[in-house]
Short mmCIF file of C-alpha atoms in Angstrom, two decimals:
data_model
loop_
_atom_site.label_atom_id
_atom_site.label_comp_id
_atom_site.label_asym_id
_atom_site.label_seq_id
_atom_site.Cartn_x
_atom_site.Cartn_y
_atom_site.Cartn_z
CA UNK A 111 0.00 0.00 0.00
CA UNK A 112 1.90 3.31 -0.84
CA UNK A 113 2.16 5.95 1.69
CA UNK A 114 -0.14 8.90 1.03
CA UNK A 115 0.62 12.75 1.93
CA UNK A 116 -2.13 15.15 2.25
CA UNK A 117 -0.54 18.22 0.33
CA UNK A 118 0.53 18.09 -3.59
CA UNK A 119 3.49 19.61 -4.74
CA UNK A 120 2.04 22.93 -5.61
CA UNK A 121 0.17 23.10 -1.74
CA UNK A 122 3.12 21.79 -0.15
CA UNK A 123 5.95 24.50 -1.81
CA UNK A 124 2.96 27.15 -0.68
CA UNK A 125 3.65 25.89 3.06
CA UNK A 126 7.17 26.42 2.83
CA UNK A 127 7.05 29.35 1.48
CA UNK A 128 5.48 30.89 4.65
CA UNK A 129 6.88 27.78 6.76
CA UNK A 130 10.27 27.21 6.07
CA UNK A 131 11.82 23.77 6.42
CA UNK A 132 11.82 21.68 8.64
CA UNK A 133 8.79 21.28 10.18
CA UNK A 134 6.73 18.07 11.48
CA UNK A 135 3.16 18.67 10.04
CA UNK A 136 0.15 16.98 11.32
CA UNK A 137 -3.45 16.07 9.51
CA UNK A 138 -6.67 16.43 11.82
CA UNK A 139 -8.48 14.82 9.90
CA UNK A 140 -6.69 11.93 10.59
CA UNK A 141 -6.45 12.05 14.48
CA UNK A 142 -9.85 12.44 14.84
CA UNK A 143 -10.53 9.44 12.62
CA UNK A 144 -7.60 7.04 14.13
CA UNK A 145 -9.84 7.98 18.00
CA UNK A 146 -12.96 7.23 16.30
CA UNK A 147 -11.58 3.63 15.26
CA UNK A 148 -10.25 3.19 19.06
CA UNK A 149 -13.81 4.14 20.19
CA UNK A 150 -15.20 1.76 18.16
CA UNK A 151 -13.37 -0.95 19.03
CA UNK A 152 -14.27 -0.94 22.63
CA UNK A 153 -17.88 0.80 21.98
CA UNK A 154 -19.03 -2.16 23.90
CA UNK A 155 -16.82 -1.42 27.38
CA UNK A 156 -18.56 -0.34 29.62
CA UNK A 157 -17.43 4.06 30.46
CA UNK A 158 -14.20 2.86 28.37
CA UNK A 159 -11.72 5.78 27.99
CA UNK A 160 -8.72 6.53 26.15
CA UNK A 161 -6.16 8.13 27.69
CA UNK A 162 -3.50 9.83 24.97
CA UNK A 163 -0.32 9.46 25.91
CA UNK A 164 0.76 13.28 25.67
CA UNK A 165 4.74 11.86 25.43
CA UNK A 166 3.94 10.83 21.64
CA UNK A 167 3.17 14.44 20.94
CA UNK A 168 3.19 16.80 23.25
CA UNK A 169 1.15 19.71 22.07
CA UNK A 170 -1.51 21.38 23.73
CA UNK A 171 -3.42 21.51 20.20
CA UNK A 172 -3.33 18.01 19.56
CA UNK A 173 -4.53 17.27 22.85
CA UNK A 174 -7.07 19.53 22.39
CA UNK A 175 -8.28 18.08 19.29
CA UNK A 176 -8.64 14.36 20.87
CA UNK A 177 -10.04 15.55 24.07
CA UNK A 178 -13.01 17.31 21.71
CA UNK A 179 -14.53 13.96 21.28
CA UNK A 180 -13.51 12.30 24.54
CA UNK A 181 -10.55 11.28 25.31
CA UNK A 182 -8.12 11.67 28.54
CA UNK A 183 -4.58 12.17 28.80
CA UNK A 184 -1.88 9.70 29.81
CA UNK A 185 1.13 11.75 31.63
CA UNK A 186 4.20 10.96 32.71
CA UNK A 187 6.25 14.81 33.56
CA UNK A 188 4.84 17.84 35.22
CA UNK A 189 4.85 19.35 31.66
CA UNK A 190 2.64 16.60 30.48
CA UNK A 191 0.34 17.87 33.33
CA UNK A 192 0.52 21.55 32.38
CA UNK A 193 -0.16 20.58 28.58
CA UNK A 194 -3.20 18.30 30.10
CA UNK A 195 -5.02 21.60 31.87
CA UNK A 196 -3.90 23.94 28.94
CA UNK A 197 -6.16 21.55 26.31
CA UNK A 198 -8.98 21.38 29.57
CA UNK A 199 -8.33 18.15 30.41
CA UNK A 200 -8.66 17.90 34.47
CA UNK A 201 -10.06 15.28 37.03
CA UNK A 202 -9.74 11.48 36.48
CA UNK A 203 -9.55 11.88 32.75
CA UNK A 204 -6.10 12.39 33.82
CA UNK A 205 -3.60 9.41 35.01
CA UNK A 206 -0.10 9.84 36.29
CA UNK A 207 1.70 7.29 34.96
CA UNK A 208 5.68 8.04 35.44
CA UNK A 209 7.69 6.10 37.27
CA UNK A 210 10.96 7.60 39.93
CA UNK A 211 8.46 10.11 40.38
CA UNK A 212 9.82 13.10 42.46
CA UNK A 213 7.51 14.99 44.74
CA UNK A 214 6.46 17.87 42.68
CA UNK A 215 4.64 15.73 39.86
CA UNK A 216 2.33 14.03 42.55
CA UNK A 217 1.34 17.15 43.90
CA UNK A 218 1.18 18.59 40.30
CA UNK A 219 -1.13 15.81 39.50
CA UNK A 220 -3.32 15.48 42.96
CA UNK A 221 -4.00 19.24 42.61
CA UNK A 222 -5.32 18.19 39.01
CA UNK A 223 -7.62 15.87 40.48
CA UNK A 224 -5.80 12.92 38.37
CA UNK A 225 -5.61 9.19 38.89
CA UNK A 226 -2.41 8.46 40.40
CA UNK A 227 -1.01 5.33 38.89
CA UNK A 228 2.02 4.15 41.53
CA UNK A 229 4.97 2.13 39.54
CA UNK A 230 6.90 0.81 42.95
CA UNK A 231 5.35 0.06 46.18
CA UNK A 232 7.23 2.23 48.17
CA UNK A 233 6.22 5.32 46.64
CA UNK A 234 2.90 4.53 48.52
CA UNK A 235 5.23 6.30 51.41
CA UNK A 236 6.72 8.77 49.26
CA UNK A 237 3.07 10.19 47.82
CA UNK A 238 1.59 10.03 51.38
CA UNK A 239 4.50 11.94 53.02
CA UNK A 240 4.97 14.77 49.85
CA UNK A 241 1.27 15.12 48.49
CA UNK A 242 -0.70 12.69 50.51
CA UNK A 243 -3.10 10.00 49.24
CA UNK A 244 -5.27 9.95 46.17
CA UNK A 245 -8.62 9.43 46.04
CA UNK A 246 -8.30 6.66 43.23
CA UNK A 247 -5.35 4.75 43.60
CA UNK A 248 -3.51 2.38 40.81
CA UNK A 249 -1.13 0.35 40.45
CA UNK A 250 1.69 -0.85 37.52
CA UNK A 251 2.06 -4.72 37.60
CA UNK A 252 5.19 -6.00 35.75
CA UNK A 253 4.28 -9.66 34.79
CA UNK A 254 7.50 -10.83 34.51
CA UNK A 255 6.32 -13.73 36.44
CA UNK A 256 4.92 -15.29 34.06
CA UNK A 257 6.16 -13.32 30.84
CA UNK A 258 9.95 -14.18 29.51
CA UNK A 259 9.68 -12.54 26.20
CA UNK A 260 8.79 -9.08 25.38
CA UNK A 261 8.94 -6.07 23.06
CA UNK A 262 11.70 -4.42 20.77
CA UNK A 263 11.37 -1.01 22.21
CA UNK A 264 9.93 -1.68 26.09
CA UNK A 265 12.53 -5.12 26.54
CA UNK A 266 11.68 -8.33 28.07
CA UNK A 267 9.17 -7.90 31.81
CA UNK A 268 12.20 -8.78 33.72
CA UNK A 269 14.48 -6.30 32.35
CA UNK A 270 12.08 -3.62 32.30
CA UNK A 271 12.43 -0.80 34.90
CA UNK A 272 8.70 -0.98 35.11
CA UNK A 273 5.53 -1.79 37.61
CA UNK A 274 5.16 -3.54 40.75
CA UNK A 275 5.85 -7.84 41.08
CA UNK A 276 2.91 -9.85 41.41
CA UNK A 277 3.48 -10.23 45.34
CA UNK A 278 4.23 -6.57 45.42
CA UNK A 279 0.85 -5.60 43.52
CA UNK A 280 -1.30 -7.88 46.72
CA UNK A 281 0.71 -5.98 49.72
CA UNK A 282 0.11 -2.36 47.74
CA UNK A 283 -3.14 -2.71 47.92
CA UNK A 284 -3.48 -3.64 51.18
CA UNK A 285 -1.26 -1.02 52.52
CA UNK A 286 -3.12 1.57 50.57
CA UNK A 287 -6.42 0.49 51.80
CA UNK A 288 -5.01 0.56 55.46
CA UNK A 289 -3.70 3.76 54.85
CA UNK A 290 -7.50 4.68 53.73
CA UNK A 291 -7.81 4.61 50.00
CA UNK A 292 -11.13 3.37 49.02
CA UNK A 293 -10.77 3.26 45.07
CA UNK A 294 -8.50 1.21 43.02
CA UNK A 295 -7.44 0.33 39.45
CA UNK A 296 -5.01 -1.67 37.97
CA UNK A 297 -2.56 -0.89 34.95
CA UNK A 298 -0.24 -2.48 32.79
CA UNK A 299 2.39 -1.59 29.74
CA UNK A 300 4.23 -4.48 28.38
CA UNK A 301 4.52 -3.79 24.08
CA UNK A 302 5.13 -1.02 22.34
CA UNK A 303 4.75 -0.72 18.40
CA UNK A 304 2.99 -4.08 17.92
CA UNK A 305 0.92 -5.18 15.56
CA UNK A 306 -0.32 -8.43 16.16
CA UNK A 307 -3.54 -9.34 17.81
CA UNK A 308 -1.90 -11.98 20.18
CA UNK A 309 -0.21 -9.42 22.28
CA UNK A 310 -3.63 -7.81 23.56
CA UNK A 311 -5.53 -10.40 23.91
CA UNK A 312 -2.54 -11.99 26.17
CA UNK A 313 -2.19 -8.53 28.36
CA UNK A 314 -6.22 -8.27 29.00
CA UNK A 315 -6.40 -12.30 29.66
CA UNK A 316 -3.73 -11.73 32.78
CA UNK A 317 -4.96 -8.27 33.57
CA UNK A 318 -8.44 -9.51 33.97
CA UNK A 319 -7.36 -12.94 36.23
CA UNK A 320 -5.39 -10.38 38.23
CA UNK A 321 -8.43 -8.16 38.63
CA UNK A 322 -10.54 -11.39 40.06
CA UNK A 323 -7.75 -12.56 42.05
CA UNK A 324 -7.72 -8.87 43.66
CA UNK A 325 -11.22 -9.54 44.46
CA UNK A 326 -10.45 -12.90 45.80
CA UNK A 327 -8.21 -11.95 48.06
CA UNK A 328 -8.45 -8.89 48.90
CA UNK A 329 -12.09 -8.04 48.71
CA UNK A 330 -11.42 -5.48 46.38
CA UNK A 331 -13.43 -4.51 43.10
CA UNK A 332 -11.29 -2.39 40.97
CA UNK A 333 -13.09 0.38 39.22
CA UNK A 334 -10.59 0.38 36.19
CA UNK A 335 -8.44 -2.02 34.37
CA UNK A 336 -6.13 0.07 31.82
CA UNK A 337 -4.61 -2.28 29.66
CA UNK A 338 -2.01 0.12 28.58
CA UNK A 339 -1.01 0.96 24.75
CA UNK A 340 1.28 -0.15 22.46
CA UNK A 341 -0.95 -0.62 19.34
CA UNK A 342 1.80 -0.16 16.17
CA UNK A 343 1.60 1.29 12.70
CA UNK A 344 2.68 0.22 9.60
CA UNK A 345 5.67 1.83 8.67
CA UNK A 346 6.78 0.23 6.12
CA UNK A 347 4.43 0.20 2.82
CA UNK A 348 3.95 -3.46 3.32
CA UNK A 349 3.40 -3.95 6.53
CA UNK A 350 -0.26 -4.56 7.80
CA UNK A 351 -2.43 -2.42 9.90
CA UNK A 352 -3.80 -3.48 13.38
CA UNK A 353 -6.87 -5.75 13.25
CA UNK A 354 -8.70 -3.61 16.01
CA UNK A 355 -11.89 -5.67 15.29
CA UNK A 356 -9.97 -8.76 16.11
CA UNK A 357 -8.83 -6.99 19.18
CA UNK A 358 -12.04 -5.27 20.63
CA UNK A 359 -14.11 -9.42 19.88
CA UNK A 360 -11.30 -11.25 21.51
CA UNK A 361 -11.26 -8.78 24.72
CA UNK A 362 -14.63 -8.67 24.79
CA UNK A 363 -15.26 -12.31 24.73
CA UNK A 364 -12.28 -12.65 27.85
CA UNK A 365 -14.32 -9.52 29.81
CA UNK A 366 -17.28 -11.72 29.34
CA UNK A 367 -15.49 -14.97 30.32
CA UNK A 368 -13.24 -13.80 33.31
CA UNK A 369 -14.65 -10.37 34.43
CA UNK A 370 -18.15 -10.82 34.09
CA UNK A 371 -18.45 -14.25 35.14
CA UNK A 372 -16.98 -13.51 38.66
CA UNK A 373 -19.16 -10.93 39.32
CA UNK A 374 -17.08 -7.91 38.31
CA UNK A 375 -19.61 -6.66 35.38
CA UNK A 376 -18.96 -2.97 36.15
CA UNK A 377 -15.44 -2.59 35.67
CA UNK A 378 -14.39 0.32 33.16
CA UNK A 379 -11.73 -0.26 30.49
CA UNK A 380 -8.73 1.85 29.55
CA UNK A 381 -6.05 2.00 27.68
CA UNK A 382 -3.31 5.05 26.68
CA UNK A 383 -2.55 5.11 22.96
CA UNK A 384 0.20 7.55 21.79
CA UNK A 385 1.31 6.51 18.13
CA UNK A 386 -2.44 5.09 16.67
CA UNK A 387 -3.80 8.05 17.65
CA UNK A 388 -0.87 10.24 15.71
CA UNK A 389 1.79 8.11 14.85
CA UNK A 390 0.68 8.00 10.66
CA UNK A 391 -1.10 11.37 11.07
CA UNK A 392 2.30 13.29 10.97
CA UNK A 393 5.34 14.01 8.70
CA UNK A 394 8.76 15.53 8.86
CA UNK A 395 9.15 18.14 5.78
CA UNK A 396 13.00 18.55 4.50
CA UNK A 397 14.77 20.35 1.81
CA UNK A 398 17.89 18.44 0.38
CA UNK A 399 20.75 20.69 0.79
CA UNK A 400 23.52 18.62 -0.23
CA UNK A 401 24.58 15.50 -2.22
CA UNK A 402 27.95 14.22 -0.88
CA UNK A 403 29.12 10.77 -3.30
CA UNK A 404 32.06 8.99 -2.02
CA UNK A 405 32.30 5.57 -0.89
CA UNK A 406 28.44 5.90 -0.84
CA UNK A 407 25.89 8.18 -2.18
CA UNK A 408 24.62 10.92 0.41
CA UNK A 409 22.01 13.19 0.53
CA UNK A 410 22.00 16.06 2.92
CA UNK A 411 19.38 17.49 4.74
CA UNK A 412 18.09 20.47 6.55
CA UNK A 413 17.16 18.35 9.31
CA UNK A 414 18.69 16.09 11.66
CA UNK A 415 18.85 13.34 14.20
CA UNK A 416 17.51 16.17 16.10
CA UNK A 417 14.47 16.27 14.44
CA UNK A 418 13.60 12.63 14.22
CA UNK A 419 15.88 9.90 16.21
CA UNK A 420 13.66 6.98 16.42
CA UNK A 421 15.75 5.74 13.04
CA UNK A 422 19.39 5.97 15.04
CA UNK A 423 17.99 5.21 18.21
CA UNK A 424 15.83 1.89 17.13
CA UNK A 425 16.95 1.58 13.69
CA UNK A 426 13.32 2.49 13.21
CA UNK A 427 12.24 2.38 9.04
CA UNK A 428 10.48 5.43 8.44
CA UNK A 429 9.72 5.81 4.46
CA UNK A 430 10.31 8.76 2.69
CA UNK A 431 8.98 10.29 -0.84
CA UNK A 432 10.08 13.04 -2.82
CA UNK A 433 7.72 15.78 -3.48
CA UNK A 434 6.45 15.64 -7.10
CA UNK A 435 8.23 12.13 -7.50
CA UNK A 436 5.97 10.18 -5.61
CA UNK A 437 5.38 8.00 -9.03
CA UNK A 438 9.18 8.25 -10.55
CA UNK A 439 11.06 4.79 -10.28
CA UNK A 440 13.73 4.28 -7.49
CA UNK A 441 16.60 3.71 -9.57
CA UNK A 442 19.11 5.24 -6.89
CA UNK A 443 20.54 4.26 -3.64
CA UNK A 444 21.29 6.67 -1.04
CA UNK A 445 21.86 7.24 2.53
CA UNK A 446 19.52 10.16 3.85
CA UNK A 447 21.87 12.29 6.58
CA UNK A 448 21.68 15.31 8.28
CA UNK A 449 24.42 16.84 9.55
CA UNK A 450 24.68 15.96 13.45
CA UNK A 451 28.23 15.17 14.43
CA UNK A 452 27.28 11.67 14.86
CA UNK A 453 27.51 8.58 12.20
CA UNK A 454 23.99 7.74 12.91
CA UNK A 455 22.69 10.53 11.92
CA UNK A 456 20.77 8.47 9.03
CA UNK A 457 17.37 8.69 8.21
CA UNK A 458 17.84 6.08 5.47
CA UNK A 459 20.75 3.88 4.99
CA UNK A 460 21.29 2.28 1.57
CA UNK A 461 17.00 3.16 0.59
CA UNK A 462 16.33 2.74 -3.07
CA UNK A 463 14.64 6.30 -4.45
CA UNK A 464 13.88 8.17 -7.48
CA UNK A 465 17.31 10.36 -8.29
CA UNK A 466 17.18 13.86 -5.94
CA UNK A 467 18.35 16.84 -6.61
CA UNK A 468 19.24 19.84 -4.54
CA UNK A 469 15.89 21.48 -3.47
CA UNK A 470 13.93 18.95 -3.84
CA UNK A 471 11.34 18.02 -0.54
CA UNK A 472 11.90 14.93 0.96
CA UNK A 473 8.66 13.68 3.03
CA UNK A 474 9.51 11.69 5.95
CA UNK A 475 6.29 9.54 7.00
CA UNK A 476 4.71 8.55 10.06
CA UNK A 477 6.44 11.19 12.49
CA UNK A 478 3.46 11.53 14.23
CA UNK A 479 4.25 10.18 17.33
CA UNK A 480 7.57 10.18 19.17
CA UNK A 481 9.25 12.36 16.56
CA UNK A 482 9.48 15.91 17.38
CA UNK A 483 8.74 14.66 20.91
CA UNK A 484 12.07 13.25 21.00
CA UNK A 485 14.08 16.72 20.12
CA UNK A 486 17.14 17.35 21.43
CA UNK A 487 19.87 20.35 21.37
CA UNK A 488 22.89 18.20 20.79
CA UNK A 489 25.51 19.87 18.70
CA UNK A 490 23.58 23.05 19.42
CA UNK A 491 20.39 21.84 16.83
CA UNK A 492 17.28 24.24 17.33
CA UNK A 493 13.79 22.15 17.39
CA UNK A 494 12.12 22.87 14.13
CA UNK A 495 8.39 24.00 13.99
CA UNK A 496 4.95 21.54 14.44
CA UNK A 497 2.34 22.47 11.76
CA UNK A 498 -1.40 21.34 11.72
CA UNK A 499 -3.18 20.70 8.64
CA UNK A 500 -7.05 21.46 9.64
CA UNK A 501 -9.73 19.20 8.69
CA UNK A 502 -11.11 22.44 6.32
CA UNK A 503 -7.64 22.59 4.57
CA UNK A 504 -5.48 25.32 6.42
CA UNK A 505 -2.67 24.74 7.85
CA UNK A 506 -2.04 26.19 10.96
CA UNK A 507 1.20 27.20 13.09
CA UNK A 508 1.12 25.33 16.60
CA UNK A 509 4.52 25.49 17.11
CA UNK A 510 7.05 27.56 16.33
CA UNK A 511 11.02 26.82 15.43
CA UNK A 512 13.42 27.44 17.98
CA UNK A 513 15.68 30.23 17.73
CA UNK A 514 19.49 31.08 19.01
CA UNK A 515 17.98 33.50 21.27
CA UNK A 516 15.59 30.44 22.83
CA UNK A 517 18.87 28.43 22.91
CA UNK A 518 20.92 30.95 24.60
CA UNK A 519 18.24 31.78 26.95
CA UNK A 520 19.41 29.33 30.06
CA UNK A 521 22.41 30.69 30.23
CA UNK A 522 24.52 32.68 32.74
CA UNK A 523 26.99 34.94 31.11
CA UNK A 524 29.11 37.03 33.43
#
């Protein structure tokens, strides 16, 4: 399936014109329809919720837009928080889900109203004694006891730095209740980026016997069970999409079989999607600057590592077409660079494409999520602008490029 763009040639050149390069670039239209689909799927939860994981893409406009037609925010920083109330997202439509949390993001988040979503058991102390005690209380199991396998990006259960043991999760709750916390939930994160529907169905399976064995033994009936995120995209052109109607039957068949049959019928579901909710809606824009050929052929960018480092950092495929060349054969191999002092700086390494000149507009899919999230100032790089294409067809500024000025602003200079 070839990877679409929402702006011709003609449209796009217009952006730059008044937006210069580089800039990530989002579609609305898009969001809102990748929420829709997540609604869908669990249409049949009952009070189900998304929480967006403001990490993915951390703009109060984009939050805004998802939080229009329902959904919560998943934070993990104070400035996660602040971007939370700035879209009007308050109250339990927030959870707190960070982990070596220091004090000032619990009280950040308690003064919110949010869930608080506790990743070790001894921060049970460390919230009471620095913010005190939630209303809502949850909890991060790590399921490393009976997982051994796990995820590119998160890393096997056992190696992850991650959630509460299984003992751990029974003596939390406990404390917590003794300590007077009356209402609990129960979270877990264990894939990122996947695709398949085994994964899910595996995570709610556990996550709902947990929930029952809760209630078993502890006399507790959690209000929530958030099973977390980690539904992928298809980044390459051949890859295939998420089969969310495979996912939202098969968890609603195990919420029938576990949940409901043990008398826990009212129990609201959750989850905190980041990258299907923006992950294909957004692109990094480039202008080719340079064309190096020695031992290999190079093409230089305006942007950098800076811009986009899931591809050195993972060795993450992101797929890239030339404006107005979107149909010309890819005759050429070339490394796509920008000009970090690093080696893997590389957007592309040895990627077949049509022959570029200098000027032309490279499109960088599926930045979406985790791309200009992931900015950095190494080597002195400013952060480039964040664009939104509206749903009627203009294209607005949401975020503007970093300057010298913004740079140089931290500093002390005697």
């Amino acid at each position: 399936m070839p990877k679409n763009f929402p702006l011709d040639a003609q449209a796009l050149r217009d952006v730059i014109a008044k937006f210069p390069t580089p800039f990530h670039i989002y579609d609305e239209k898009i969001i809102r329809a990748n929420f829709k689909r997540l609604r869908e799927t669990f249409s049949w939860a009952p009070s189900y919720i998304e929480h967006f994981a403001v990490k993915a893409t951390p703009n109060p406009q984009i939050v805004k837009i998802l939080a229009g037609d329902g959904a919560g925010t998943d934070c993990s920083s104070l400035a996660e928080l602040k971007i939370s109330e700035m879209a009007g997202v308050t109250g339990e439509k927030i959870m707190l889900t960070s982990n070596d949390t220091p004090a000032d993001e619990f009280q950040a988040a308690l003064k919110l109203g949010a869930i608080i979503n506790l990743d070790d058991i001894t921060h049970i102390d460390f919230l009471e004694k620095n913010a005190g005690l939630p209303k809502v209380l949850s909890f991060r199991y790590n399921p490393a006891d009976i997982m051994n396998v796990g995820n590119d990006i998160i890393g096997r259960p056992a190696d992850a730095k991650y959630g509460l043991t299984r003992n751990q999760i029974f003596d939390a709750y406990q404390i917590a209740r003794r300590k007077g916390v009356k209402r609990f939930g129960l979270h877990t994160m264990i894939a990122s980026n996947e695709r398949g529907t085994e994964t899910f169905l595996y995570t709610a399976q556990i996550m709902f016997e947990l929930a029952v064995e809760i209630k078993n033994r502890l006399g507790i009936n959690l209000e929530f069970v958030n099973l977390g995120g980690g539904f992928g995209i298809p980044y390459r052109p051949e890859d295939l999409p998420v089969d969310y109607r495979a996912i939202g039957e098969g968890i609603r068949e195990l919420y029938d079989k576990i949940l409901i049959a043990n008398g826990l019928d009212k129990i609201r579901l959750a989850t905190e999607s980041g990258r299907a909710m923006t992950g294909d809606a957004g692109w990094l824009v480039s202008t080719v600057i340079h064309e190096k050929n020695t031992y290999k052929n190079y093409i230089g960018l305006d942007s950098c590592m800076a811009n986009l480092m899931r591809p050195a950092l993972y060795g993450a495929y992101h797929h890239i077409t030339i404006s107005g060349k979107e149909n010309a054969a890819a005759d050429h191999i070339y490394d796509v660079v920008g000009s970090l002092c690093e080696n893997n700086d590389k957007f592309a390494i040895d990627r077949p494409l049509p022959k570029i000149d200098i000027g032309d507009i490279l499109i960088i899919h599926d930045t979406g999520a985790h791309g200009h999230a992931m900015g950095f100032n190494y080597n002195g790089k400013l952060r480039s602008a964040e664009l939104l294409l509206r749903e009627n067809g203009e294209v607005e500024l949401i975020r503007r490029a970093e300057t010298l000025d913004d740079y140089f602003a931290t500093l002390k200079i005697n």
